[in-house]
PDB file of C-alpha atoms in Angstrom:
ATOM      1  CA  MET A   1     -66.587  32.910 -74.532  1.00 85.00           C
ATOM      2  CA  GLY A   2     -64.948  29.501 -74.426  1.00 84.00           C
ATOM      3  CA  ASP A   3     -67.891  27.872 -72.641  1.00 93.00           C
ATOM      4  CA  LYS A   4     -68.369  25.252 -75.331  1.00 95.00           C
ATOM      5  CA  VAL A   5     -65.919  23.245 -77.440  1.00 96.00           C
ATOM      6  CA  ALA A   6     -66.895  22.406 -81.017  1.00 96.00           C
ATOM      7  CA  CYS A   7     -65.706  19.799 -83.490  1.00 97.00           C
ATOM      8  CA  LEU A   8     -66.267  19.176 -87.189  1.00 96.00           C
ATOM      9  CA  GLY A   9     -67.580  15.813 -88.382  1.00 97.00           C
ATOM     10  CA  VAL A  10     -66.827  15.472 -92.095  1.00 96.00           C
ATOM     11  CA  SER A  11     -64.070  12.909 -92.798  1.00 95.00           C
ATOM     12  CA  GLU A  12     -64.753   9.194 -92.486  1.00 96.00           C
ATOM     13  CA  VAL A  13     -62.632   6.054 -92.709  1.00 94.00           C
ATOM     14  CA  GLY A  14     -63.391   5.724 -96.428  1.00 90.00           C
ATOM     15  CA  ALA A  15     -64.019   9.379 -97.240  1.00 92.00           C
ATOM     16  CA  GLY A  16     -61.435  12.020 -96.418  1.00 86.00           C
ATOM     17  CA  SER A  17     -60.672  14.512 -99.162  1.00 82.00           C
ATOM     18  CA  ASP A  18     -63.494  12.958-101.239  1.00 88.00           C
ATOM     19  CA  VAL A  19     -66.281  14.493 -99.157  1.00 92.00           C
ATOM     20  CA  SER A  20     -69.051  13.408-101.542  1.00 93.00           C
ATOM     21  CA  SER A  21     -68.370   9.760-100.610  1.00 95.00           C
ATOM     22  CA  ILE A  22     -69.376   9.980 -96.936  1.00 97.00           C
ATOM     23  CA  THR A  23     -71.814   7.289 -95.794  1.00 97.00           C
ATOM     24  CA  THR A  24     -73.087   8.578 -92.418  1.00 98.00           C
ATOM     25  CA  LYS A  25     -76.879   8.837 -92.655  1.00 98.00           C
ATOM     26  CA  ALA A  26     -79.431  11.031 -90.901  1.00 98.00           C
ATOM     27  CA  VAL A  27     -82.891   9.590 -91.573  1.00 98.00           C
ATOM     28  CA  ARG A  28     -85.869  11.833 -90.837  1.00 97.00           C
ATOM     29  CA  LYS A  29     -88.460  10.258 -88.520  1.00 97.00           C
ATOM     30  CA  GLY A  30     -91.146  12.725 -87.513  1.00 97.00           C
ATOM     31  CA  ASP A  31     -89.470  15.836 -86.174  1.00 97.00           C
ATOM     32  CA  GLU A  32     -86.135  14.087 -85.560  1.00 98.00           C
ATOM     33  CA  TYR A  33     -83.159  12.752 -87.478  1.00 98.00           C
ATOM     34  CA  VAL A  34     -81.893   9.292 -86.546  1.00 98.00           C
ATOM     35  CA  ILE A  35     -78.168   9.242 -87.225  1.00 98.00           C
ATOM     36  CA  ASN A  36     -75.991   6.185 -87.887  1.00 98.00           C
ATOM     37  CA  GLY A  37     -72.408   6.000 -89.078  1.00 98.00           C
ATOM     38  CA  GLY A  38     -69.048   7.311 -87.963  1.00 98.00           C
ATOM     39  CA  LYS A  39     -66.457  10.047 -88.341  1.00 98.00           C
ATOM     40  CA  MET A  40     -62.664   9.919 -88.441  1.00 97.00           C
ATOM     41  CA  TRP A  41     -59.873  12.449 -87.776  1.00 95.00           C
ATOM     42  CA  THR A  42     -62.204  14.548 -85.625  1.00 97.00           C
ATOM     43  CA  THR A  43     -60.185  17.369 -84.053  1.00 96.00           C
ATOM     44  CA  ASN A  44     -61.398  18.082 -80.477  1.00 96.00           C
ATOM     45  CA  GLY A  45     -63.502  14.918 -80.725  1.00 96.00           C
ATOM     46  CA  THR A  46     -62.669  13.634 -77.242  1.00 96.00           C
ATOM     47  CA  GLN A  47     -63.638  16.883 -75.493  1.00 96.00           C
ATOM     48  CA  ALA A  48     -66.208  18.563 -77.742  1.00 97.00           C
ATOM     49  CA  ASP A  49     -69.639  19.633 -76.494  1.00 98.00           C
ATOM     50  CA  TRP A  50     -71.149  19.602 -79.966  1.00 97.00           C
ATOM     51  CA  MET A  51     -70.308  18.542 -83.517  1.00 98.00           C
ATOM     52  CA  CYS A  52     -71.022  20.260 -86.815  1.00 98.00           C
ATOM     53  CA  LEU A  53     -71.940  17.009 -88.569  1.00 98.00           C
ATOM     54  CA  LEU A  54     -72.140  16.442 -92.320  1.00 98.00           C
ATOM     55  CA  ALA A  55     -74.493  13.561 -93.079  1.00 98.00           C
ATOM     56  CA  ASN A  56     -76.581  12.186 -95.937  1.00 98.00           C
ATOM     57  CA  THR A  57     -80.192  13.228 -95.359  1.00 97.00           C
ATOM     58  CA  SER A  58     -81.592  11.756 -98.594  1.00 96.00           C
ATOM     59  CA  ASP A  59     -80.720   9.293-101.361  1.00 93.00           C
ATOM     60  CA  GLY A  60     -80.323  12.008-103.989  1.00 92.00           C
ATOM     61  CA  PRO A  61     -77.198  13.007-105.961  1.00 94.00           C
ATOM     62  CA  PRO A  62     -74.079  13.062-103.707  1.00 93.00           C
ATOM     63  CA  HIS A  63     -73.603  16.819-104.031  1.00 94.00           C
ATOM     64  CA  ARG A  64     -77.212  17.613-103.112  1.00 95.00           C
ATOM     65  CA  ASN A  65     -78.169  14.973-100.522  1.00 96.00           C
ATOM     66  CA  LYS A  66     -76.105  16.172 -97.554  1.00 98.00           C
ATOM     67  CA  SER A  67     -76.930  18.452 -94.648  1.00 98.00           C
ATOM     68  CA  LEU A  68     -75.003  20.059 -91.800  1.00 98.00           C
ATOM     69  CA  ILE A  69     -76.485  19.201 -88.403  1.00 98.00           C
ATOM     70  CA  CYS A  70     -75.658  20.560 -84.954  1.00 98.00           C
ATOM     71  CA  LEU A  71     -75.182  17.388 -82.901  1.00 98.00           C
ATOM     72  CA  PRO A  72     -74.661  17.551 -79.088  1.00 98.00           C
ATOM     73  CA  MET A  73     -71.933  15.061 -78.168  1.00 98.00           C
ATOM     74  CA  ASN A  74     -73.605  13.976 -74.908  1.00 97.00           C
ATOM     75  CA  LEU A  75     -76.552  12.323 -76.641  1.00 98.00           C
ATOM     76  CA  PRO A  76     -77.206   8.574 -76.231  1.00 98.00           C
ATOM     77  CA  GLY A  77     -75.594   6.619 -79.048  1.00 98.00           C
ATOM     78  CA  VAL A  78     -72.572   8.890 -79.511  1.00 98.00           C
ATOM     79  CA  HIS A  79     -69.446   6.794 -78.895  1.00 98.00           C
ATOM     80  CA  ILE A  80     -65.868   8.099 -78.781  1.00 97.00           C
ATOM     81  CA  ALA A  81     -64.057   5.028 -80.097  1.00 96.00           C
ATOM     82  CA  ARG A  82     -60.498   6.174 -79.520  1.00 96.00           C
ATOM     83  CA  LYS A  83     -58.059   9.035 -79.337  1.00 97.00           C
ATOM     84  CA  ILE A  84     -55.779   8.665 -82.350  1.00 97.00           C
ATOM     85  CA  ASP A  85     -52.006   8.482 -81.789  1.00 96.00           C
ATOM     86  CA  LYS A  86     -50.632  10.871 -84.426  1.00 96.00           C
ATOM     87  CA  LEU A  87     -47.216  11.584 -85.899  1.00 96.00           C
ATOM     88  CA  GLY A  88     -47.506  15.270 -85.014  1.00 96.00           C
ATOM     89  CA  MET A  89     -49.937  17.877 -83.674  1.00 95.00           C
ATOM     90  CA  TRP A  90     -49.661  16.273 -80.232  1.00 93.00           C
ATOM     91  CA  SER A  91     -51.348  19.193 -78.453  1.00 91.00           C
ATOM     92  CA  SER A  92     -54.553  18.532 -80.411  1.00 91.00           C
ATOM     93  CA  ASP A  93     -56.759  15.553 -79.589  1.00 95.00           C
ATOM     94  CA  THR A  94     -58.103  13.715 -82.633  1.00 97.00           C
ATOM     95  CA  ALA A  95     -60.827  11.093 -82.314  1.00 97.00           C
ATOM     96  CA  GLU A  96     -62.775   8.424 -84.131  1.00 98.00           C
ATOM     97  CA  VAL A  97     -66.491   8.763 -83.368  1.00 98.00           C
ATOM     98  CA  PHE A  98     -69.414   6.406 -83.999  1.00 98.00           C
ATOM     99  CA  PHE A  99     -73.167   7.101 -84.052  1.00 98.00           C
ATOM    100  CA  ASP A 100     -75.657   4.390 -83.150  1.00 98.00           C
ATOM    101  CA  ASP A 101     -79.292   5.519 -83.560  1.00 98.00           C
ATOM    102  CA  VAL A 102     -78.583   9.037 -82.329  1.00 98.00           C
ATOM    103  CA  HIS A 103     -81.765  11.145 -82.211  1.00 98.00           C
ATOM    104  CA  VAL A 104     -81.395  14.845 -83.063  1.00 98.00           C
ATOM    105  CA  PRO A 105     -84.232  17.374 -83.558  1.00 98.00           C
ATOM    106  CA  CYS A 106     -84.716  18.396 -87.210  1.00 97.00           C
ATOM    107  CA  LYS A 107     -84.491  22.033 -86.078  1.00 97.00           C
ATOM    108  CA  ASN A 108     -80.770  21.384 -85.512  1.00 98.00           C
ATOM    109  CA  VAL A 109     -80.111  21.414 -89.255  1.00 98.00           C
ATOM    110  CA  ILE A 110     -77.845  24.298 -90.256  1.00 97.00           C
ATOM    111  CA  GLY A 111     -79.206  26.308 -93.169  1.00 97.00           C
ATOM    112  CA  GLN A 112     -81.221  24.380 -95.753  1.00 97.00           C
ATOM    113  CA  GLU A 113     -81.503  20.617 -95.856  1.00 97.00           C
ATOM    114  CA  GLY A 114     -79.563  19.197 -98.802  1.00 97.00           C
ATOM    115  CA  MET A 115     -77.158  22.140 -98.991  1.00 97.00           C
ATOM    116  CA  GLY A 116     -74.552  20.705 -96.641  1.00 97.00           C
ATOM    117  CA  PHE A 117     -72.021  19.779 -99.332  1.00 96.00           C
ATOM    118  CA  THR A 118     -72.133  23.301-100.776  1.00 94.00           C
ATOM    119  CA  TYR A 119     -71.805  24.884 -97.330  1.00 94.00           C
ATOM    120  CA  GLN A 120     -68.843  22.644 -96.557  1.00 92.00           C
ATOM    121  CA  MET A 121     -67.067  23.491 -99.802  1.00 89.00           C
ATOM    122  CA  LEU A 122     -67.525  27.204 -99.082  1.00 88.00           C
ATOM    123  CA  GLN A 123     -66.119  26.698 -95.585  1.00 89.00           C
ATOM    124  CA  PHE A 124     -63.097  24.943 -97.067  1.00 88.00           C
ATOM    125  CA  GLN A 125     -62.132  28.193 -98.842  1.00 91.00           C
ATOM    126  CA  GLU A 126     -61.780  29.907 -95.472  1.00 94.00           C
ATOM    127  CA  GLU A 127     -60.130  26.895 -93.839  1.00 94.00           C
ATOM    128  CA  ARG A 128     -57.488  26.652 -96.553  1.00 96.00           C
ATOM    129  CA  LEU A 129     -56.733  30.374 -96.417  1.00 97.00           C
ATOM    130  CA  TRP A 130     -56.506  30.148 -92.625  1.00 96.00           C
ATOM    131  CA  ALA A 131     -54.150  27.160 -92.872  1.00 96.00           C
ATOM    132  CA  VAL A 132     -51.731  29.202 -94.986  1.00 98.00           C
ATOM    133  CA  ALA A 133     -51.964  32.252 -92.703  1.00 97.00           C
ATOM    134  CA  ASN A 134     -51.427  30.012 -89.691  1.00 95.00           C
ATOM    135  CA  ILE A 135     -48.268  28.402 -91.037  1.00 97.00           C
ATOM    136  CA  LEU A 136     -46.635  31.535 -92.494  1.00 97.00           C
ATOM    137  CA  THR A 137     -45.729  33.000 -89.115  1.00 96.00           C
ATOM    138  CA  THR A 138     -44.178  29.725 -87.999  1.00 97.00           C
ATOM    139  CA  MET A 139     -42.083  29.534 -91.164  1.00 98.00           C
ATOM    140  CA  ASP A 140     -40.810  33.063 -90.501  1.00 98.00           C
ATOM    141  CA  ILE A 141     -39.887  32.057 -86.946  1.00 98.00           C
ATOM    142  CA  ILE A 142     -38.130  28.863 -88.078  1.00 98.00           C
ATOM    143  CA  ILE A 143     -35.976  30.795 -90.561  1.00 98.00           C
ATOM    144  CA  GLN A 144     -35.054  33.413 -87.953  1.00 98.00           C
ATOM    145  CA  GLU A 145     -34.211  30.805 -85.304  1.00 98.00           C
ATOM    146  CA  THR A 146     -32.099  28.920 -87.843  1.00 98.00           C
ATOM    147  CA  ILE A 147     -30.218  32.123 -88.702  1.00 98.00           C
ATOM    148  CA  GLN A 148     -29.532  32.762 -85.023  1.00 98.00           C
ATOM    149  CA  TYR A 149     -28.389  29.201 -84.367  1.00 98.00           C
ATOM    150  CA  THR A 150     -26.166  28.917 -87.440  1.00 98.00           C
ATOM    151  CA  ARG A 151     -24.599  32.310 -86.707  1.00 98.00           C
ATOM    152  CA  GLN A 152     -23.311  31.120 -83.304  1.00 97.00           C
ATOM    153  CA  ARG A 153     -22.664  27.448 -84.209  1.00 97.00           C
ATOM    154  CA  LYS A 154     -19.223  27.070 -85.778  1.00 96.00           C
ATOM    155  CA  ILE A 155     -17.833  24.430 -88.098  1.00 94.00           C
ATOM    156  CA  PHE A 156     -14.397  24.477 -89.706  1.00 92.00           C
ATOM    157  CA  LYS A 157     -13.536  27.626 -87.718  1.00 92.00           C
ATOM    158  CA  GLN A 158     -16.412  29.763 -89.001  1.00 96.00           C
ATOM    159  CA  PRO A 159     -20.148  30.049 -88.305  1.00 98.00           C
ATOM    160  CA  VAL A 160     -22.324  27.591 -90.196  1.00 98.00           C
ATOM    161  CA  LEU A 161     -24.280  30.573 -91.521  1.00 98.00           C
ATOM    162  CA  TYR A 162     -21.228  31.956 -93.312  1.00 98.00           C
ATOM    163  CA  HIS A 163     -21.068  28.974 -95.649  1.00 97.00           C
ATOM    164  CA  GLN A 164     -22.575  30.139 -98.926  1.00 97.00           C
ATOM    165  CA  ALA A 165     -24.731  27.047 -99.324  1.00 98.00           C
ATOM    166  CA  VAL A 166     -26.454  27.878 -96.021  1.00 98.00           C
ATOM    167  CA  HIS A 167     -27.120  31.605 -96.362  1.00 98.00           C
ATOM    168  CA  PHE A 168     -28.098  31.234-100.028  1.00 98.00           C
ATOM    169  CA  ARG A 169     -30.574  28.491 -99.137  1.00 98.00           C
ATOM    170  CA  LEU A 170     -32.121  30.554 -96.350  1.00 98.00           C
ATOM    171  CA  ALA A 171     -32.492  33.453 -98.780  1.00 98.00           C
ATOM    172  CA  GLU A 172     -34.306  31.173-101.227  1.00 98.00           C
ATOM    173  CA  LEU A 173     -36.654  29.928 -98.520  1.00 98.00           C
ATOM    174  CA  GLN A 174     -37.473  33.438 -97.278  1.00 98.00           C
ATOM    175  CA  THR A 175     -38.232  34.456-100.871  1.00 98.00           C
ATOM    176  CA  GLU A 176     -40.647  31.540-101.229  1.00 98.00           C
ATOM    177  CA  VAL A 177     -42.354  32.516 -97.956  1.00 98.00           C
ATOM    178  CA  GLU A 178     -42.853  36.086 -99.184  1.00 98.00           C
ATOM    179  CA  LEU A 179     -44.306  34.869-102.481  1.00 98.00           C
ATOM    180  CA  LEU A 180     -46.757  32.674-100.587  1.00 98.00           C
ATOM    181  CA  ARG A 181     -47.692  35.603 -98.340  1.00 98.00           C
ATOM    182  CA  SER A 182     -48.471  37.729-101.388  1.00 98.00           C
ATOM    183  CA  LEU A 183     -50.701  34.987-102.840  1.00 98.00           C
ATOM    184  CA  LEU A 184     -52.530  34.695 -99.519  1.00 98.00           C
ATOM    185  CA  HIS A 185     -53.082  38.465 -99.273  1.00 98.00           C
ATOM    186  CA  ARG A 186     -54.392  38.616-102.834  1.00 98.00           C
ATOM    187  CA  ALA A 187     -56.774  35.683-102.323  1.00 98.00           C
ATOM    188  CA  THR A 188     -58.017  37.062 -99.003  1.00 98.00           C
ATOM    189  CA  ALA A 189     -58.648  40.531-100.436  1.00 98.00           C
ATOM    190  CA  LEU A 190     -60.696  39.031-103.282  1.00 98.00           C
ATOM    191  CA  TYR A 191     -62.600  36.790-100.856  1.00 96.00           C
ATOM    192  CA  ILE A 192     -63.517  39.741 -98.621  1.00 96.00           C
ATOM    193  CA  LYS A 193     -64.976  41.448-101.703  1.00 98.00           C
ATOM    194  CA  GLY A 194     -67.238  38.435-102.280  1.00 95.00           C
ATOM    195  CA  ASN A 195     -65.320  36.673-105.050  1.00 95.00           C
ATOM    196  CA  ASP A 196     -64.970  32.912-105.485  1.00 94.00           C
ATOM    197  CA  VAL A 197     -61.329  32.244-104.586  1.00 96.00           C
ATOM    198  CA  THR A 198     -61.455  28.453-104.721  1.00 95.00           C
ATOM    199  CA  LYS A 199     -58.637  28.288-107.272  1.00 97.00           C
ATOM    200  CA  LEU A 200     -56.361  30.746-105.464  1.00 98.00           C
ATOM    201  CA  ALA A 201     -57.109  29.215-102.045  1.00 97.00           C
ATOM    202  CA  SER A 202     -56.273  25.773-103.449  1.00 97.00           C
ATOM    203  CA  MET A 203     -53.037  27.102-104.942  1.00 98.00           C
ATOM    204  CA  ALA A 204     -52.064  28.724-101.654  1.00 98.00           C
ATOM    205  CA  LYS A 205     -52.871  25.567 -99.677  1.00 98.00           C
ATOM    206  CA  LEU A 206     -50.875  23.420-102.133  1.00 98.00           C
ATOM    207  CA  LYS A 207     -47.873  25.738-102.037  1.00 98.00           C
ATOM    208  CA  GLY A 208     -48.087  26.150 -98.273  1.00 98.00           C
ATOM    209  CA  GLY A 209     -47.958  22.415 -97.632  1.00 98.00           C
ATOM    210  CA  ARG A 210     -45.094  21.807-100.017  1.00 98.00           C
ATOM    211  CA  LEU A 211     -43.090  24.816 -98.813  1.00 98.00           C
ATOM    212  CA  ALA A 212     -43.582  23.800 -95.170  1.00 98.00           C
ATOM    213  CA  ARG A 213     -42.069  20.394 -95.909  1.00 98.00           C
ATOM    214  CA  GLU A 214     -39.216  21.893 -97.915  1.00 98.00           C
ATOM    215  CA  LEU A 215     -38.458  24.586 -95.359  1.00 98.00           C
ATOM    216  CA  SER A 216     -38.648  22.361 -92.289  1.00 98.00           C
ATOM    217  CA  ASP A 217     -36.375  19.754 -93.887  1.00 98.00           C
ATOM    218  CA  SER A 218     -33.787  22.308 -95.039  1.00 98.00           C
ATOM    219  CA  CYS A 219     -33.688  24.227 -91.765  1.00 98.00           C
ATOM    220  CA  LEU A 220     -33.597  21.098 -89.619  1.00 98.00           C
ATOM    221  CA  GLN A 221     -30.505  19.979 -91.549  1.00 98.00           C
ATOM    222  CA  TYR A 222     -28.616  23.096 -90.454  1.00 98.00           C
ATOM    223  CA  TRP A 223     -29.329  22.335 -86.799  1.00 98.00           C
ATOM    224  CA  GLY A 224     -27.373  19.104 -87.097  1.00 97.00           C
ATOM    225  CA  GLY A 225     -27.849  16.689 -84.195  1.00 97.00           C
ATOM    226  CA  MET A 226     -29.942  19.219 -82.280  1.00 97.00           C
ATOM    227  CA  GLY A 227     -32.468  19.139 -85.100  1.00 97.00           C
ATOM    228  CA  PHE A 228     -33.036  15.455 -84.407  1.00 97.00           C
ATOM    229  CA  THR A 229     -34.143  16.150 -80.836  1.00 97.00           C
ATOM    230  CA  ASN A 230     -37.427  17.337 -79.386  1.00 95.00           C
ATOM    231  CA  ASP A 231     -35.660  20.260 -77.697  1.00 96.00           C
ATOM    232  CA  VAL A 232     -35.978  22.699 -80.600  1.00 97.00           C
ATOM    233  CA  LEU A 233     -38.926  24.205 -82.471  1.00 97.00           C
ATOM    234  CA  VAL A 234     -37.720  23.136 -85.904  1.00 98.00           C
ATOM    235  CA  SER A 235     -38.106  19.429 -85.071  1.00 98.00           C
ATOM    236  CA  ARG A 236     -41.674  19.990 -83.883  1.00 97.00           C
ATOM    237  CA  PHE A 237     -42.432  21.954 -87.059  1.00 98.00           C
ATOM    238  CA  TYR A 238     -40.954  19.087 -89.099  1.00 98.00           C
ATOM    239  CA  ARG A 239     -43.513  16.732 -87.508  1.00 97.00           C
ATOM    240  CA  ASP A 240     -46.502  19.035 -87.350  1.00 97.00           C
ATOM    241  CA  SER A 241     -46.243  20.715 -90.748  1.00 97.00           C
ATOM    242  CA  ARG A 242     -46.559  17.391 -92.581  1.00 97.00           C
ATOM    243  CA  LEU A 243     -50.303  17.592 -91.954  1.00 96.00           C
ATOM    244  CA  MET A 244     -50.561  20.680 -94.181  1.00 97.00           C
ATOM    245  CA  SER A 245     -50.338  18.553 -97.338  1.00 97.00           C
ATOM    246  CA  ILE A 246     -52.986  16.111 -96.057  1.00 95.00           C
ATOM    247  CA  GLY A 247     -55.565  17.873 -93.889  1.00 92.00           C
ATOM    248  CA  ALA A 248     -58.384  20.026 -95.353  1.00 90.00           C
ATOM    249  CA  GLY A 249     -57.783  18.454 -98.748  1.00 91.00           C
ATOM    250  CA  ALA A 250     -54.648  16.597 -99.833  1.00 94.00           C
ATOM    251  CA  ASP A 251     -52.171  18.118-102.301  1.00 97.00           C
ATOM    252  CA  GLU A 252     -53.501  15.885-105.048  1.00 96.00           C
ATOM    253  CA  VAL A 253     -57.053  17.130-104.451  1.00 94.00           C
ATOM    254  CA  MET A 254     -55.799  20.727-104.605  1.00 96.00           C
ATOM    255  CA  LEU A 255     -54.170  19.950-107.952  1.00 98.00           C
ATOM    256  CA  GLY A 256     -57.442  18.463-109.205  1.00 96.00           C
ATOM    257  CA  ILE A 257     -59.371  21.595-108.196  1.00 95.00           C
ATOM    258  CA  ILE A 258     -56.817  23.862-109.857  1.00 98.00           C
ATOM    259  CA  CYS A 259     -56.966  21.766-113.041  1.00 98.00           C
ATOM    260  CA  LYS A 260     -60.764  21.979-112.992  1.00 96.00           C
ATOM    261  CA  TYR A 261     -60.603  25.778-112.964  1.00 97.00           C
ATOM    262  CA  MET A 262     -57.949  25.675-115.697  1.00 97.00           C
ATOM    263  CA  ASP A 263     -60.213  23.381-117.762  1.00 97.00           C
ATOM    264  CA  THR A 264     -57.434  20.826-118.236  1.00 97.00           C
ATOM    265  CA  LEU A 265     -59.110  17.746-116.745  1.00 95.00           C
ATOM    266  CA  PRO A 266     -59.988  14.869-119.116  1.00 94.00           C
ATOM    267  CA  LYS A 267     -63.561  15.067-120.368  1.00 87.00           C
ATOM    268  CA  LYS A 268     -65.877  12.352-119.104  1.00 80.00           C
TER     269      LYS A 268
END
């Protein structure tokens, strides 16, 4: 209904893609958790009504000592430290948040205590598939706008588009977009049927981030000086799409996950 704004509290200053390394603690005292720590890169953090917080609720193994907790953001001890000034994604507020003896009822735990890491990893499958679906449409639009612009913009007495290097490159990029779309559709279909698609979702996220960078850079080049202004969509996409290879698991983490499923990682 849009009555409440939510945010996700997972990443920290020293723990981004390595979720198991978070240090925020929720210590049980009676029928409450007392929470201390902080979160970084919190989307909607400056305006959220509540946070889905991942915190350590015991001193056990790092993959089994975490819980997801519904934390109202108006509680005493919740401090919005700052709104982060980002390279891109300017329409989205991103905050650093601190917790100083924040008291939350134990009933606010989501699911089972100690299962938070597992829940979060499962959620990442959906988030990574969504990230690819979200960026595909924009890549289609960028290619089409670039075709339209280069068709009417002339250089050396002919449209920029008519130069073979340009229309061949756009054909390559559109082919890559369609291949990514097929991977996304396959992974989503398997996920809907209840399969573990961690490997395919990681592959799609990896390819999506890299293709977004490649496509935005190539298309921006064909806009010439206009591409270096804030007046056109391609320049915004050039800024915003860079997050795809960082947020929700960096490219290198995706590669590690894929290697794990391929059984090619060095044995410990």
